[in-house]
Coordinates of C-alpha atoms and ligand atoms in Angstrom, one line a residue:
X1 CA -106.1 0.6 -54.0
X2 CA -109.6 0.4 -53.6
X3 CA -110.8 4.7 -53.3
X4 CA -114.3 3.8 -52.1
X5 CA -113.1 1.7 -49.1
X6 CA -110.9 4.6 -48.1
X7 CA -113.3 7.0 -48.4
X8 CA -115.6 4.7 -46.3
X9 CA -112.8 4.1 -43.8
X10 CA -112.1 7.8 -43.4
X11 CA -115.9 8.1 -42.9
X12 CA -115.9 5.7 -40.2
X13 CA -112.9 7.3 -38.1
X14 CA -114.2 10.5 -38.5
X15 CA -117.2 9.4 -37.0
X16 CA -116.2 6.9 -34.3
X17 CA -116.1 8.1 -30.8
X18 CA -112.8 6.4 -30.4
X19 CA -110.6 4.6 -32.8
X20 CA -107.6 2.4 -31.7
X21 CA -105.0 0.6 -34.0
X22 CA -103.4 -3.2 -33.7
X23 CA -100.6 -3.8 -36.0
X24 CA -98.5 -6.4 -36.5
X25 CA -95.1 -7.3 -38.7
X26 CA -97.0 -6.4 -41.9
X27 CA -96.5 -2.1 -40.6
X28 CA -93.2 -3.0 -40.7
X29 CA -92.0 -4.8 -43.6
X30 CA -91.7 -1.6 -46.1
X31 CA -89.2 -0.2 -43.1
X32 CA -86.9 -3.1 -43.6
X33 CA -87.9 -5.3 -40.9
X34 CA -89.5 -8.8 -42.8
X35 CA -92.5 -10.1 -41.1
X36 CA -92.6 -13.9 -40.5
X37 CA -94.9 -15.5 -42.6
X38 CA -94.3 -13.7 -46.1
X39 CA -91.6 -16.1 -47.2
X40 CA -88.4 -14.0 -46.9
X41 CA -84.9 -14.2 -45.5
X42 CA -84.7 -14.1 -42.1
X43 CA -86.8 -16.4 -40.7
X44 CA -86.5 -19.1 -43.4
X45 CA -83.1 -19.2 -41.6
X46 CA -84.6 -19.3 -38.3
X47 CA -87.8 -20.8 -37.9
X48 CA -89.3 -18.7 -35.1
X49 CA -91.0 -22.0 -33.3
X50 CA -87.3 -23.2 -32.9
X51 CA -85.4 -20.0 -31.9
X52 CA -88.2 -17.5 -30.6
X53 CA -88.9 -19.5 -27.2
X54 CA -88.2 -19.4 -23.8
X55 CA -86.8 -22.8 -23.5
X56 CA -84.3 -22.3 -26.6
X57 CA -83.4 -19.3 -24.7
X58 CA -82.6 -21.1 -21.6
X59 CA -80.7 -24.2 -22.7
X60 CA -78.5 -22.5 -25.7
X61 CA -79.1 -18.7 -25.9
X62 CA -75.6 -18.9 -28.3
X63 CA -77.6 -20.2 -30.6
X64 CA -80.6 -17.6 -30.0
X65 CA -78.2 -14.8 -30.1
X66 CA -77.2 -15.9 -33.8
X67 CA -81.3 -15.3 -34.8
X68 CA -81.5 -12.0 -32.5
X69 CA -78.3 -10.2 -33.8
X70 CA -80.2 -10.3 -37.2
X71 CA -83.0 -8.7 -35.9
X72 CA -81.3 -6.2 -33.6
X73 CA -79.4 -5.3 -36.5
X74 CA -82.4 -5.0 -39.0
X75 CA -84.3 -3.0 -36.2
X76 CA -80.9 -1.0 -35.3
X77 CA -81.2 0.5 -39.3
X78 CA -85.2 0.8 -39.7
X79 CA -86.8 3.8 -39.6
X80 CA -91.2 4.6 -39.4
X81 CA -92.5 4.3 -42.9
X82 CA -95.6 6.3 -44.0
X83 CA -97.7 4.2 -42.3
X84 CA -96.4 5.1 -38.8
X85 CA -96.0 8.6 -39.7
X86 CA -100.0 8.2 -40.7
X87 CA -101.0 6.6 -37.6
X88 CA -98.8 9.8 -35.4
X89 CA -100.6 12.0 -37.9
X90 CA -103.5 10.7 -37.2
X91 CA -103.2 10.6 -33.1
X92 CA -102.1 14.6 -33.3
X93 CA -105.3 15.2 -35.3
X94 CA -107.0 13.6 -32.4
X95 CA -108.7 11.0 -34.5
X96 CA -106.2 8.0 -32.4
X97 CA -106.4 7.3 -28.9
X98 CA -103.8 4.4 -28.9
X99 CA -102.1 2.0 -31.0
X100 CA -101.5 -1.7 -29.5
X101 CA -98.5 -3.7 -31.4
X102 CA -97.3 -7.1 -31.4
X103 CA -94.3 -5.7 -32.9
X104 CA -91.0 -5.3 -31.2
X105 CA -89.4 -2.3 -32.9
X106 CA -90.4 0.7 -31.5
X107 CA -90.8 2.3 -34.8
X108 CA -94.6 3.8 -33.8
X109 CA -92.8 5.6 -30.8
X110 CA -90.5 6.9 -33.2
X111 CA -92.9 8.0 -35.4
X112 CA -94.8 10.3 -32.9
X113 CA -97.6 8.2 -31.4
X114 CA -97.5 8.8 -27.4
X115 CA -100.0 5.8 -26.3
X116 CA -98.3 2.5 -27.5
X117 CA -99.3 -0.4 -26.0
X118 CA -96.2 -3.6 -26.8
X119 CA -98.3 -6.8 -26.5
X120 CA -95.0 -8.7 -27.3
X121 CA -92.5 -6.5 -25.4
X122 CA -89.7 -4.8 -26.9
X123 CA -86.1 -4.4 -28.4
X124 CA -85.1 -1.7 -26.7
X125 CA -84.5 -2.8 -23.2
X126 CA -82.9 -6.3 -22.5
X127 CA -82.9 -8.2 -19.0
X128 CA -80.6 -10.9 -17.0
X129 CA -82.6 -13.8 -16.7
X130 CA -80.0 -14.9 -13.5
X131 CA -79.7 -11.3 -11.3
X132 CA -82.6 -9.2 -13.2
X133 CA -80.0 -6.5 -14.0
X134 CA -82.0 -4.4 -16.9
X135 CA -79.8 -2.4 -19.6
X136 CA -81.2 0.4 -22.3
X137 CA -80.7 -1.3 -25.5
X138 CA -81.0 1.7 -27.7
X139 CA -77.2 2.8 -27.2
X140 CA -75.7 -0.8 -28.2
X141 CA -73.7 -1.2 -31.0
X142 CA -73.5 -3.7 -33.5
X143 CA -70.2 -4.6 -31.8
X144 CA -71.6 -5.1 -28.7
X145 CA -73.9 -8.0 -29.4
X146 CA -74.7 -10.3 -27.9
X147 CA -74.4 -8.0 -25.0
X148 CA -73.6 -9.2 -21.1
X149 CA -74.9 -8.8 -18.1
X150 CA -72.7 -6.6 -16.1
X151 CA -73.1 -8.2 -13.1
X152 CA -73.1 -11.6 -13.6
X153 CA -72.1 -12.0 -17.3
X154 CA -74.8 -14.2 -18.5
X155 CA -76.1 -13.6 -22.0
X156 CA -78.9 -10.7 -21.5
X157 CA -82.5 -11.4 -23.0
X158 CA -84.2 -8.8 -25.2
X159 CA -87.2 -7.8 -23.1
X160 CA -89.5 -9.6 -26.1
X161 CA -91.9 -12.2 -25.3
X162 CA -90.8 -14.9 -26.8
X163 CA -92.9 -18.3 -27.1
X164 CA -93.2 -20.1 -23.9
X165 CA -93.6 -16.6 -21.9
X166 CA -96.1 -14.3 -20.1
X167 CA -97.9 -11.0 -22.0
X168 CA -96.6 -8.1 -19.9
X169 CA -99.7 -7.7 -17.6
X170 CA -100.0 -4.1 -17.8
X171 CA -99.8 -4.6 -21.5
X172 CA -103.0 -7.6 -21.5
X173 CA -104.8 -5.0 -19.3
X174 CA -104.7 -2.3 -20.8
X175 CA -105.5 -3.7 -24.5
X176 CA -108.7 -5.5 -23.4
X177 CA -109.3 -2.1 -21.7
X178 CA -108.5 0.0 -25.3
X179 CA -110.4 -2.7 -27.5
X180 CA -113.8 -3.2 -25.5
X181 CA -114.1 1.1 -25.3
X182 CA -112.9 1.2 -29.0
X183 CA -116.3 2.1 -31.5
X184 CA -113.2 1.6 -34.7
X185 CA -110.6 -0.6 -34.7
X186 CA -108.4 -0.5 -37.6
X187 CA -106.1 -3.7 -37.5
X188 CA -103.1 -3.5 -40.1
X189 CA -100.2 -5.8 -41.2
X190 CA -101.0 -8.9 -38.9
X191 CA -101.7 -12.4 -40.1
X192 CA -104.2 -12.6 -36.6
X193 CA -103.2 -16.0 -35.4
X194 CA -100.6 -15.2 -32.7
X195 CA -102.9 -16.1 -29.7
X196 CA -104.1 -14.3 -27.2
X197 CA -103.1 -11.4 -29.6
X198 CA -105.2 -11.9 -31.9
X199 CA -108.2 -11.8 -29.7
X200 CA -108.1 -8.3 -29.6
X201 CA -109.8 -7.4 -32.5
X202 CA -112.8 -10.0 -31.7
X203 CA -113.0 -8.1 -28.7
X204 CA -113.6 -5.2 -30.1
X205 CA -116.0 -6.5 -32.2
X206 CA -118.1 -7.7 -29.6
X207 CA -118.2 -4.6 -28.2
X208 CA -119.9 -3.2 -31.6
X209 CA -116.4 -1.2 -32.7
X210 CA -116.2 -1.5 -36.4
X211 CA -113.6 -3.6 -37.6
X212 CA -111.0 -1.6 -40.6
X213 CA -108.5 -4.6 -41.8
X214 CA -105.6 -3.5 -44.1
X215 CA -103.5 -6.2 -45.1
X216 CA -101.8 -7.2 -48.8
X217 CA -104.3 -10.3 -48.2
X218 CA -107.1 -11.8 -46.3
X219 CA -106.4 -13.2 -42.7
X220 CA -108.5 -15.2 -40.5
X221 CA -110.4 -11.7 -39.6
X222 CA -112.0 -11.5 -43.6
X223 CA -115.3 -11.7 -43.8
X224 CA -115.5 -13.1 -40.1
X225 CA -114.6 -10.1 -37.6
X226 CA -113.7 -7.4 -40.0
X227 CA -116.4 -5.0 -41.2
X228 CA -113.9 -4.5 -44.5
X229 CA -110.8 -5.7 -45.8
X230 CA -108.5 -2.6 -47.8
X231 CA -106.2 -4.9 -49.7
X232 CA -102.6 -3.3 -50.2
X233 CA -99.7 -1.7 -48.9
X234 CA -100.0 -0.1 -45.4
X235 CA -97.6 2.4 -46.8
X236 CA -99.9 3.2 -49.1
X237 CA -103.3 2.8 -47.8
X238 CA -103.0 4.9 -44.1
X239 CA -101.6 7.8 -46.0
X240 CA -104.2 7.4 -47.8
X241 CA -106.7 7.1 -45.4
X242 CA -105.1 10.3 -43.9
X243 CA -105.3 12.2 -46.6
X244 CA -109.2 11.1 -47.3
X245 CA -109.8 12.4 -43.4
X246 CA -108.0 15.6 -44.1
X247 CA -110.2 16.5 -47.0
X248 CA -113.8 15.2 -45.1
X249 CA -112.8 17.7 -42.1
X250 CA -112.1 20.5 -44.9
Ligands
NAD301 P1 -97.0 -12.1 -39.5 O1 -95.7 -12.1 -40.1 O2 -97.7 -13.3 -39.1 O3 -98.1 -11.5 -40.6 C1 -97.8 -10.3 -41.3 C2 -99.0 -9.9 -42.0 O4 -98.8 -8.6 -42.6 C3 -99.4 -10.8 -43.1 O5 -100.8 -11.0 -43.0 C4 -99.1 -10.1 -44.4 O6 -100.0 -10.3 -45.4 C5 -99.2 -8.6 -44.0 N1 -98.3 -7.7 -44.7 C6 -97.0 -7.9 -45.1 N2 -96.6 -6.8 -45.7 C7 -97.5 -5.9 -45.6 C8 -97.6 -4.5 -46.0 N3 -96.6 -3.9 -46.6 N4 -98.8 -3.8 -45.7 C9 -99.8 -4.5 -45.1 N5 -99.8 -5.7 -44.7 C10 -98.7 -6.4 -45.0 O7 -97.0 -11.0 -38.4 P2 -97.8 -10.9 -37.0 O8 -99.2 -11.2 -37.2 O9 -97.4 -9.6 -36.4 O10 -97.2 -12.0 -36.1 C11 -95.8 -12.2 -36.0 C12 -95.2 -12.1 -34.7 O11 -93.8 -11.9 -34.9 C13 -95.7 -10.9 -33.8 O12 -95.9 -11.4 -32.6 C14 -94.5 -10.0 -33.8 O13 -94.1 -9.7 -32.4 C15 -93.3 -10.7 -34.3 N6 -92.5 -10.0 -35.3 C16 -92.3 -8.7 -35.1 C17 -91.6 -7.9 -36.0 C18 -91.3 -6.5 -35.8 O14 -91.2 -6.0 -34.6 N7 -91.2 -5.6 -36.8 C19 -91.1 -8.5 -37.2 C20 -91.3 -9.9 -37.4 C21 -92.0 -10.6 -36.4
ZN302 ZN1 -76.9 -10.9 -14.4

């Protein structure tokens, strides 16, 4: 871990008018939860261009089911790492005004932060695709899955965009909102080529926000958007960096 580029990243948050997160799968791979492009169990099994879209949903969501029980159970057992805890730390401390996540866990939620924007939907609420019938997914068991629709006993849809579907509009709203008023942007765990995610962080940089990456190696971003690249462990770094800001403020 590079000490000078936290220092200077502790510099920059304590003296940007308003600092935002975006974080993908990378936050949450020391929680338990692999990412998709690291090679790694899960989705060698299930390659995400084959199960994670619409039309796979439609025409054999048995099959779908077999890929999202994985994850529901991975997500079911994870808890925030100290990378979440950071950013929550760092949002009580008044230094974060939102974080925007492509992920689908709801682990920043559970680790404190209040403003959570889910560019890519969520886990914890699932739909009927036939009657619209919406159920709270947090109080499933692993028993339970693949879960029914009460009503008209189709297979139920985890409310997660998968490929082939819409960004939640309030969601593409209020992001482009959050990244053009953003003066730092610190962008953590995401490989950046998940379109229109990953135009967030250009935003932002067109708007003059400095541009924090942390990431265990260089994405698209390096050198091209991001002001800096911290290269490690976000479960190491944001502590960190929280720790860095902590000693600044004195
Ligand atoms: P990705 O898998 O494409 O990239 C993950 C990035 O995180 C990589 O650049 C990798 O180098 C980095 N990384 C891995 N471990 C890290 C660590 N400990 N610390 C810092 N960086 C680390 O993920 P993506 O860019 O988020 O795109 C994948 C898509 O898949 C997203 O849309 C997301 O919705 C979905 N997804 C979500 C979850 C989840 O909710 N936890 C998990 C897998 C995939
Ligand atoms: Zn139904």
């Amino acid at each position: 871990m590079d000490h000078q580029l936290i220092h200077r990243a502790a510099k920059d948050i304590l003296h940007s008018k308003k600092t935002i997160a975006f974080t993908g799968a990378g936050i949450s791979v020391e929680s338990g939860i692999p990412d998709f492009r690291s090679a790694q169990g899960l989705w060698q099994k299930y390659d995400p261009e084959e199960y994670a879209t619409i039309d796979a949903f439609h025409s054999n969501p048995d099959k779908v089911w077999r890929m999202l029980k994985e994850m529901f159970l991975l997500i079911m057992a994870a808890k925030p790492n100290p990378a979440h805890i950071g950013l929550a730390e760092l949002e009580r401390m008044g230094l974060l005004s939102s974080v925007i996540t492509q992920n689908v866990d709801g682990l920043h939620q559970a680790a404190g932060n209040t403003n959570v924007i889910e560019f890519h939907g969520t886990h914890r609420t699932l739909s009927c695709l036939r009657c619209s019938t919406k159920i709270d997914g947090t109080s499933l068991t692993p028993e339970s899955l693949p879960p029914r629709c009460s009503h008209c006993s189709s297979l139920l849809k985890p409310d997660v965009v998968f490929f082939g579907e819409a960004i939640p509009w309030k969601a593409q709203i209020m992001s482009a909102e959050e990244s053009k008023s953003s003066t730092a942007l610190l962008v953590i765990g995401t490989s950046a080529v998940v379109y229109p995610a990953a135009t967030i962080p250009i935003t932002a940089k067109e708007g003059g926000a400095t541009v924090i990456e942390i990431n265990m190696e260089p994405t698209p971003l390096t050198d091209q958007i991001s002001d800096y690249l911290i290269r490690g462990s976000a479960g190491e770094i944001i502590p960190a960096i929280v720790e860095e800001v902590k000693k600044m403020k004195g």
